[in-house]
Amino acid sequence: MTAHISYRTLSGTSRLAGVMGWPVSHSKSPRLHGYWLAKYGIDGSYMPLPVAPENFADALKSLKNLGFSGVNVTIPHKEVTLAQCDQLSDRAKRIGAVNTVTFSEDGLILGDNTDGFGFIENLRQNAPDSAFASGPAVVLGAGGACRAILVALLDEGCPEIRLTNRTRKRAEDLARELDDPRIKVVDWPLSADALDQASLVVNTTSLGMVGQPELAIDLDGLPKTALVTDIVYAPLMTGLLCQARDRGNPVVDGLGMLLHQARPGFERWFGIDPEVTAELREFVIYSK
Ligand code: ATR
């Protein structure tokens, strides 16, 4: 009797992709894309690719020459990738960073940034009844992760963005670079005052993350209809989200942003716009 073995092999025409980072061992992307490859029965592979900064440009060209369909790039390569691309999407230019690279059939390196897309799609999926972009948004933090969110909110038609950061100058620099009068910089100690009439509150700081202090903000002035979200997803329910939920506000955690930002790359490389489901969330949450 032959034992039944369930396995998957690659063929000579497998499509290849991966994530370049340094380090890359923490990345959830291989598990995420691996789940979709198995779910849709695709002949392909998505690999973790640890690449040191000094090797990045050569490695990217090599992947193109090896016939890869494309790659995600993560810390610390997101900004330097801009200069390595032959063509950039408008949003990658405005965000000033690339997270999704596609190698075109005519040999070009195409750079895109899907972080803002992931941010908006997460809110659409998990708070479908919220008019989160119809009123002022309060954005806390002005680090690397903030930029894609600002660009996405501007493109979504958000009428006003109140941007507040511990280091005010960083918020001012960001507002100047994005050059949109809808972005108004607010002093960090006055964050709570900025909640008046807001439709959306977004934490883009690292506060609330495992091992970091909680974000301390008094939500008393926030309308109960305002959506509150966090880009931190470890823990899923940050102190900010718990506080907002307990007073009756709709909340959306940050994990969905990670899942949705992966969709455009998967579709370009493997040919299917994959679904973000509760089962996928569980699968990624419990991955080591
Ligand atoms: P990333 O690129 O991942 O966003 P970052 O550029 O270091 O990381 O940004 C971290 C964000 O969290 C910044 O907005 C930072 O504020 P500063 O610009 O003032 O550093 C914010 N942040 C981190 N620790 C903070 C703290 N204890 N209080 C307030 N803001 C904090």
CSV table of C-alpha atoms and ligand atoms in Angstrom, one decimal:
chain,number,residue,atom,x,y,z
A,1,MET,CA,0.0,0.0,0.0
A,2,THR,CA,1.3,3.5,-0.9
A,3,ALA,CA,0.9,6.2,1.7
A,4,HIS,CA,-0.9,9.2,0.4
A,5,ILE,CA,1.4,12.2,0.5
A,6,SER,CA,0.1,15.7,-0.1
A,7,TYR,CA,2.8,18.0,-1.5
A,8,ARG,CA,3.3,20.8,-3.9
A,9,THR,CA,6.2,21.1,-6.3
A,10,LEU,CA,7.4,23.8,-8.6
A,11,SER,CA,7.5,23.3,-12.4
A,12,GLY,CA,9.8,24.8,-15.0
A,13,THR,CA,7.3,27.6,-15.6
A,14,SER,CA,6.7,28.6,-12.0
A,15,ARG,CA,6.3,32.2,-11.3
A,16,LEU,CA,8.7,33.6,-8.7
A,17,ALA,CA,8.5,36.4,-6.2
A,18,GLY,CA,9.6,37.3,-2.7
A,19,VAL,CA,10.4,40.0,-0.2
A,20,MET,CA,13.8,41.7,0.1
A,21,GLY,CA,14.6,43.1,3.5
A,22,TRP,CA,17.4,43.3,6.0
A,23,PRO,CA,16.6,41.5,8.2
A,24,VAL,CA,13.7,39.7,6.7
A,25,SER,CA,13.0,36.9,9.1
A,26,HIS,CA,10.3,38.9,10.9
A,27,SER,CA,8.3,39.4,7.6
A,28,LYS,CA,4.8,37.9,7.5
A,29,SER,CA,4.8,38.3,3.7
A,30,PRO,CA,6.1,34.8,2.7
A,31,ARG,CA,3.4,33.2,4.8
A,32,LEU,CA,0.7,35.5,3.5
A,33,HIS,CA,1.6,35.0,-0.2
A,34,GLY,CA,2.2,31.3,0.5
A,35,TYR,CA,-1.4,31.0,1.8
A,36,TRP,CA,-2.8,32.5,-1.3
A,37,LEU,CA,-0.6,30.5,-3.7
A,38,ALA,CA,-1.9,27.3,-2.0
A,39,LYS,CA,-5.5,28.5,-1.9
A,40,TYR,CA,-5.6,29.4,-5.6
A,41,GLY,CA,-3.5,26.4,-6.6
A,42,ILE,CA,-0.9,28.6,-8.4
A,43,ASP,CA,2.3,27.2,-9.7
A,44,GLY,CA,4.5,29.7,-8.0
A,45,SER,CA,6.7,30.6,-5.0
A,46,TYR,CA,7.2,33.6,-2.8
A,47,MET,CA,10.5,33.6,-0.9
A,48,PRO,CA,12.1,35.6,2.0
A,49,LEU,CA,15.2,37.3,0.5
A,50,PRO,CA,17.6,38.6,3.1
A,51,VAL,CA,19.7,41.3,1.3
A,52,ALA,CA,22.1,43.6,3.0
A,53,PRO,CA,21.9,47.3,1.9
A,54,GLU,CA,25.3,47.2,0.1
A,55,ASN,CA,24.0,44.4,-2.1
A,56,PHE,CA,20.6,45.7,-2.8
A,57,ALA,CA,21.0,47.2,-6.3
A,58,ASP,CA,22.8,44.2,-7.6
A,59,ALA,CA,20.4,41.8,-6.0
A,60,LEU,CA,17.4,43.6,-7.5
A,61,LYS,CA,18.9,43.4,-11.0
A,62,SER,CA,19.8,39.8,-10.5
A,63,LEU,CA,16.2,38.9,-9.6
A,64,LYS,CA,15.1,40.5,-12.8
A,65,ASN,CA,17.8,38.5,-14.7
A,66,LEU,CA,16.7,35.3,-12.9
A,67,GLY,CA,13.2,35.7,-14.3
A,68,PHE,CA,11.4,36.7,-11.2
A,69,SER,CA,8.0,38.3,-11.7
A,70,GLY,CA,8.6,40.8,-9.0
A,71,VAL,CA,9.4,41.5,-5.4
A,72,ASN,CA,8.2,43.3,-2.3
A,73,VAL,CA,10.8,45.5,-0.7
A,74,THR,CA,10.8,46.3,3.0
A,75,ILE,CA,12.9,48.1,5.6
A,76,PRO,CA,15.6,49.4,5.0
A,77,HIS,CA,15.2,49.3,1.2
A,78,LYS,CA,11.9,51.1,0.5
A,79,GLU,CA,13.4,54.6,-0.2
A,80,VAL,CA,16.5,53.5,-2.1
A,81,THR,CA,14.4,51.4,-4.4
A,82,LEU,CA,13.0,54.6,-6.0
A,83,ALA,CA,16.4,55.2,-7.7
A,84,GLN,CA,16.6,51.7,-9.0
A,85,CYS,CA,13.3,51.7,-10.9
A,86,ASP,CA,12.9,52.5,-14.6
A,87,GLN,CA,9.3,53.7,-14.0
A,88,LEU,CA,7.5,54.7,-10.9
A,89,SER,CA,3.7,55.0,-10.2
A,90,ASP,CA,2.5,58.4,-9.3
A,91,ARG,CA,1.7,57.3,-5.7
A,92,ALA,CA,5.2,55.8,-5.3
A,93,LYS,CA,6.7,59.2,-6.3
A,94,ARG,CA,4.5,61.1,-3.9
A,95,ILE,CA,5.0,58.7,-1.0
A,96,GLY,CA,8.8,58.7,-1.7
A,97,ALA,CA,9.1,55.0,-1.3
A,98,VAL,CA,8.5,51.7,-3.1
A,99,ASN,CA,7.1,48.5,-1.6
A,100,THR,CA,6.1,46.6,-4.7
A,101,VAL,CA,8.4,46.0,-7.7
A,102,THR,CA,7.3,44.3,-10.9
A,103,PHE,CA,9.7,43.2,-13.7
A,104,SER,CA,8.0,43.9,-17.0
A,105,GLU,CA,8.2,41.5,-19.9
A,106,ASP,CA,10.3,44.1,-21.8
A,107,GLY,CA,12.8,44.2,-19.0
A,108,LEU,CA,11.8,47.3,-17.1
A,109,ILE,CA,11.8,47.6,-13.3
A,110,LEU,CA,8.4,49.1,-12.3
A,111,GLY,CA,8.0,50.6,-8.8
A,112,ASP,CA,4.8,51.1,-6.9
A,113,ASN,CA,3.7,51.8,-3.3
A,114,THR,CA,0.6,49.9,-2.2
A,115,ASP,CA,0.7,50.9,1.5
A,116,GLY,CA,-1.9,53.6,1.2
A,117,PHE,CA,-4.1,51.3,-0.9
A,118,GLY,CA,-3.8,48.7,1.9
A,119,PHE,CA,-4.8,51.3,4.5
A,120,ILE,CA,-7.9,52.4,2.7
A,121,GLU,CA,-9.0,48.9,1.7
A,122,ASN,CA,-8.7,47.8,5.3
A,123,LEU,CA,-11.1,50.5,6.4
A,124,ARG,CA,-13.5,49.9,3.6
A,125,GLN,CA,-13.6,46.1,4.3
A,126,ASN,CA,-13.9,46.4,8.1
A,127,ALA,CA,-16.0,49.6,8.5
A,128,PRO,CA,-18.1,49.6,5.4
A,129,ASP,CA,-20.7,51.9,6.9
A,130,SER,CA,-18.2,54.6,8.0
A,131,ALA,CA,-17.9,57.8,6.1
A,132,PHE,CA,-14.3,58.1,7.4
A,133,ALA,CA,-13.1,60.4,4.6
A,134,SER,CA,-16.0,62.8,4.7
A,135,GLY,CA,-14.8,64.9,7.6
A,136,PRO,CA,-11.5,66.0,9.2
A,137,ALA,CA,-8.9,63.2,9.9
A,138,VAL,CA,-6.6,63.4,12.8
A,139,VAL,CA,-3.2,61.7,12.0
A,140,LEU,CA,-0.9,61.0,14.9
A,141,GLY,CA,2.8,60.6,14.0
A,142,ALA,CA,4.9,61.8,11.1
A,143,GLY,CA,7.4,58.9,10.5
A,144,GLY,CA,7.9,56.7,7.5
A,145,ALA,CA,4.6,54.9,7.8
A,146,CYS,CA,2.6,58.1,7.9
A,147,ARG,CA,3.4,59.4,4.4
A,148,ALA,CA,1.5,56.7,2.5
A,149,ILE,CA,-1.5,57.3,4.7
A,150,LEU,CA,-1.5,61.0,4.1
A,151,VAL,CA,-1.3,60.5,0.4
A,152,ALA,CA,-4.1,57.9,0.5
A,153,LEU,CA,-6.4,60.2,2.6
A,154,LEU,CA,-5.8,63.1,0.2
A,155,ASP,CA,-6.6,61.0,-2.8
A,156,GLU,CA,-9.7,59.7,-1.0
A,157,GLY,CA,-11.0,63.3,-0.9
A,158,CYS,CA,-10.5,63.9,2.9
A,159,PRO,CA,-11.4,67.6,3.4
A,160,GLU,CA,-8.9,68.3,6.2
A,161,ILE,CA,-6.0,66.4,7.8
A,162,ARG,CA,-4.8,67.5,11.2
A,163,LEU,CA,-1.3,66.2,11.5
A,164,THR,CA,0.3,66.0,14.9
A,165,ASN,CA,3.7,64.7,15.9
A,166,ARG,CA,5.9,64.8,19.0
A,167,THR,CA,8.6,66.4,16.9
A,168,ARG,CA,6.6,69.2,15.2
A,169,LYS,CA,9.3,69.9,12.6
A,170,ARG,CA,8.9,66.4,11.1
A,171,ALA,CA,5.1,67.1,10.6
A,172,GLU,CA,5.9,70.5,9.1
A,173,ASP,CA,8.4,69.0,6.7
A,174,LEU,CA,5.9,66.4,5.6
A,175,ALA,CA,3.2,68.9,5.1
A,176,ARG,CA,5.5,71.1,3.1
A,177,GLU,CA,6.7,68.2,0.9
A,178,LEU,CA,3.1,67.0,0.2
A,179,ASP,CA,2.2,70.6,-0.5
A,180,ASP,CA,-1.6,70.3,0.1
A,181,PRO,CA,-3.5,73.1,2.0
A,182,ARG,CA,-5.8,70.4,3.5
A,183,ILE,CA,-2.9,69.3,5.8
A,184,LYS,CA,-2.8,71.4,8.9
A,185,VAL,CA,0.0,70.8,11.5
A,186,VAL,CA,-1.2,70.7,15.1
A,187,ASP,CA,1.0,70.8,18.2
A,188,TRP,CA,1.4,67.4,19.9
A,189,PRO,CA,0.2,68.5,23.3
A,190,LEU,CA,-3.0,69.8,21.6
A,191,SER,CA,-3.8,66.5,19.9
A,192,ALA,CA,-7.0,66.0,22.0
A,193,ASP,CA,-8.3,69.4,20.9
A,194,ALA,CA,-7.9,68.4,17.3
A,195,LEU,CA,-10.5,65.6,17.7
A,196,ASP,CA,-13.4,68.1,17.5
A,197,GLN,CA,-15.7,67.1,14.6
A,198,ALA,CA,-13.3,64.5,13.4
A,199,SER,CA,-14.4,61.6,11.2
A,200,LEU,CA,-11.2,59.5,11.5
A,201,VAL,CA,-8.3,59.1,14.0
A,202,VAL,CA,-5.2,57.2,12.9
A,203,ASN,CA,-2.2,56.3,15.0
A,204,THR,CA,0.9,56.0,12.8
A,205,THR,CA,3.3,56.3,15.7
A,206,SER,CA,5.0,53.2,17.3
A,207,LEU,CA,3.2,54.0,20.6
A,208,GLY,CA,0.9,51.1,21.7
A,209,MET,CA,3.2,48.5,20.1
A,210,VAL,CA,4.4,45.5,22.2
A,211,GLY,CA,7.2,46.9,24.3
A,212,GLN,CA,6.3,50.5,23.7
A,213,PRO,CA,4.4,52.9,26.0
A,214,GLU,CA,0.7,53.4,25.2
A,215,LEU,CA,-0.5,56.4,23.2
A,216,ALA,CA,-2.1,58.6,25.9
A,217,ILE,CA,-4.8,60.7,24.4
A,218,ASP,CA,-8.1,61.9,25.9
A,219,LEU,CA,-10.9,61.0,23.5
A,220,ASP,CA,-13.7,62.9,25.2
A,221,GLY,CA,-13.9,65.5,22.4
A,222,LEU,CA,-14.2,62.9,19.6
A,223,PRO,CA,-17.6,62.3,18.0
A,224,LYS,CA,-18.9,58.8,18.7
A,225,THR,CA,-19.3,58.2,15.0
A,226,ALA,CA,-15.6,58.7,14.2
A,227,LEU,CA,-13.6,55.7,13.1
A,228,VAL,CA,-10.5,55.0,15.0
A,229,THR,CA,-7.7,52.9,13.5
A,230,ASP,CA,-4.1,52.0,14.3
A,231,ILE,CA,-1.2,50.9,12.1
A,232,VAL,CA,0.2,48.9,15.0
A,233,TYR,CA,-1.0,45.3,14.8
A,234,ALA,CA,0.9,43.7,17.6
A,235,PRO,CA,-1.1,43.7,19.8
A,236,LEU,CA,-4.2,43.8,17.5
A,237,MET,CA,-6.2,45.8,20.0
A,238,THR,CA,-3.9,48.6,21.1
A,239,GLY,CA,-4.7,50.7,24.2
A,240,LEU,CA,-6.0,53.4,21.8
A,241,LEU,CA,-8.4,51.0,20.0
A,242,CYS,CA,-9.7,49.6,23.4
A,243,GLN,CA,-10.3,53.1,24.7
A,244,ALA,CA,-12.2,54.0,21.5
A,245,ARG,CA,-14.2,50.8,21.4
A,246,ASP,CA,-15.2,51.1,25.1
A,247,ARG,CA,-16.7,54.6,24.5
A,248,GLY,CA,-18.6,53.3,21.5
A,249,ASN,CA,-16.5,54.4,18.5
A,250,PRO,CA,-16.1,52.0,15.5
A,251,VAL,CA,-12.5,50.7,15.4
A,252,VAL,CA,-10.4,48.8,12.9
A,253,ASP,CA,-7.1,47.2,13.8
A,254,GLY,CA,-3.9,47.4,11.7
A,255,LEU,CA,-3.5,43.9,10.5
A,256,GLY,CA,-5.8,44.3,7.5
A,257,MET,CA,-3.5,47.1,6.1
A,258,LEU,CA,-0.7,44.5,5.9
A,259,LEU,CA,-2.9,42.0,4.2
A,260,HIS,CA,-4.5,44.4,1.7
A,261,GLN,CA,-1.2,46.1,0.7
A,262,ALA,CA,-0.1,42.7,-0.6
A,263,ARG,CA,-3.0,42.3,-3.1
A,264,PRO,CA,-1.8,44.4,-6.0
A,265,GLY,CA,1.6,42.7,-6.1
A,266,PHE,CA,0.1,39.2,-5.9
A,267,GLU,CA,-2.3,40.1,-8.7
A,268,ARG,CA,0.5,41.4,-11.0
A,269,TRP,CA,2.9,38.5,-10.3
A,270,PHE,CA,0.5,35.6,-10.1
A,271,GLY,CA,-2.6,36.8,-12.0
A,272,ILE,CA,-5.4,36.8,-9.3
A,273,ASP,CA,-6.6,39.6,-7.0
A,274,PRO,CA,-6.6,37.5,-3.8
A,275,GLU,CA,-9.2,37.7,-1.1
A,276,VAL,CA,-8.6,38.9,2.4
A,277,THR,CA,-10.6,36.6,4.7
A,278,ALA,CA,-11.1,35.9,8.4
A,279,GLU,CA,-9.3,32.6,7.8
A,280,LEU,CA,-6.2,34.4,6.3
A,281,ARG,CA,-6.2,36.7,9.3
A,282,GLU,CA,-6.1,33.8,11.7
A,283,PHE,CA,-3.4,32.1,9.6
A,284,VAL,CA,-1.1,35.2,9.7
A,285,ILE,CA,-1.8,36.0,13.3
A,286,TYR,CA,-0.7,32.6,14.5
A,287,SER,CA,2.3,32.4,12.2
A,288,LYS,CA,5.7,32.4,13.9
B,1,ATR,P1,8.3,54.6,11.0
B,1,ATR,O1,9.2,55.0,9.8
B,1,ATR,O2,8.1,53.1,11.1
B,1,ATR,O3,7.0,55.3,11.0
B,1,ATR,P2,9.7,56.3,12.7
B,1,ATR,O4,10.1,57.1,11.5
B,1,ATR,O5,10.8,56.1,13.7
B,1,ATR,O6,9.2,55.0,12.3
B,1,ATR,O7,8.4,57.0,13.3
B,1,ATR,C1,7.9,56.7,14.5
B,1,ATR,C2,6.8,57.6,14.9
B,1,ATR,O8,6.4,57.4,16.2
B,1,ATR,C3,7.2,59.1,14.8
B,1,ATR,O9,6.1,59.9,14.5
B,1,ATR,C4,7.6,59.3,16.3
B,1,ATR,O10,7.6,60.7,16.7
B,1,ATR,P3,9.0,61.6,16.5
B,1,ATR,O11,9.0,62.0,15.1
B,1,ATR,O12,8.8,62.7,17.5
B,1,ATR,O13,10.1,60.7,16.9
B,1,ATR,C5,6.6,58.6,17.0
B,1,ATR,N1,7.0,58.2,18.4
B,1,ATR,C6,7.8,57.2,18.8
B,1,ATR,N2,7.9,57.2,20.1
B,1,ATR,C7,7.1,58.2,20.6
B,1,ATR,C8,6.8,58.7,21.9
B,1,ATR,N3,7.3,58.1,23.0
B,1,ATR,N4,5.9,59.7,22.0
B,1,ATR,C9,5.4,60.3,20.9
B,1,ATR,N5,5.7,59.9,19.6
B,1,ATR,C10,6.5,58.8,19.5
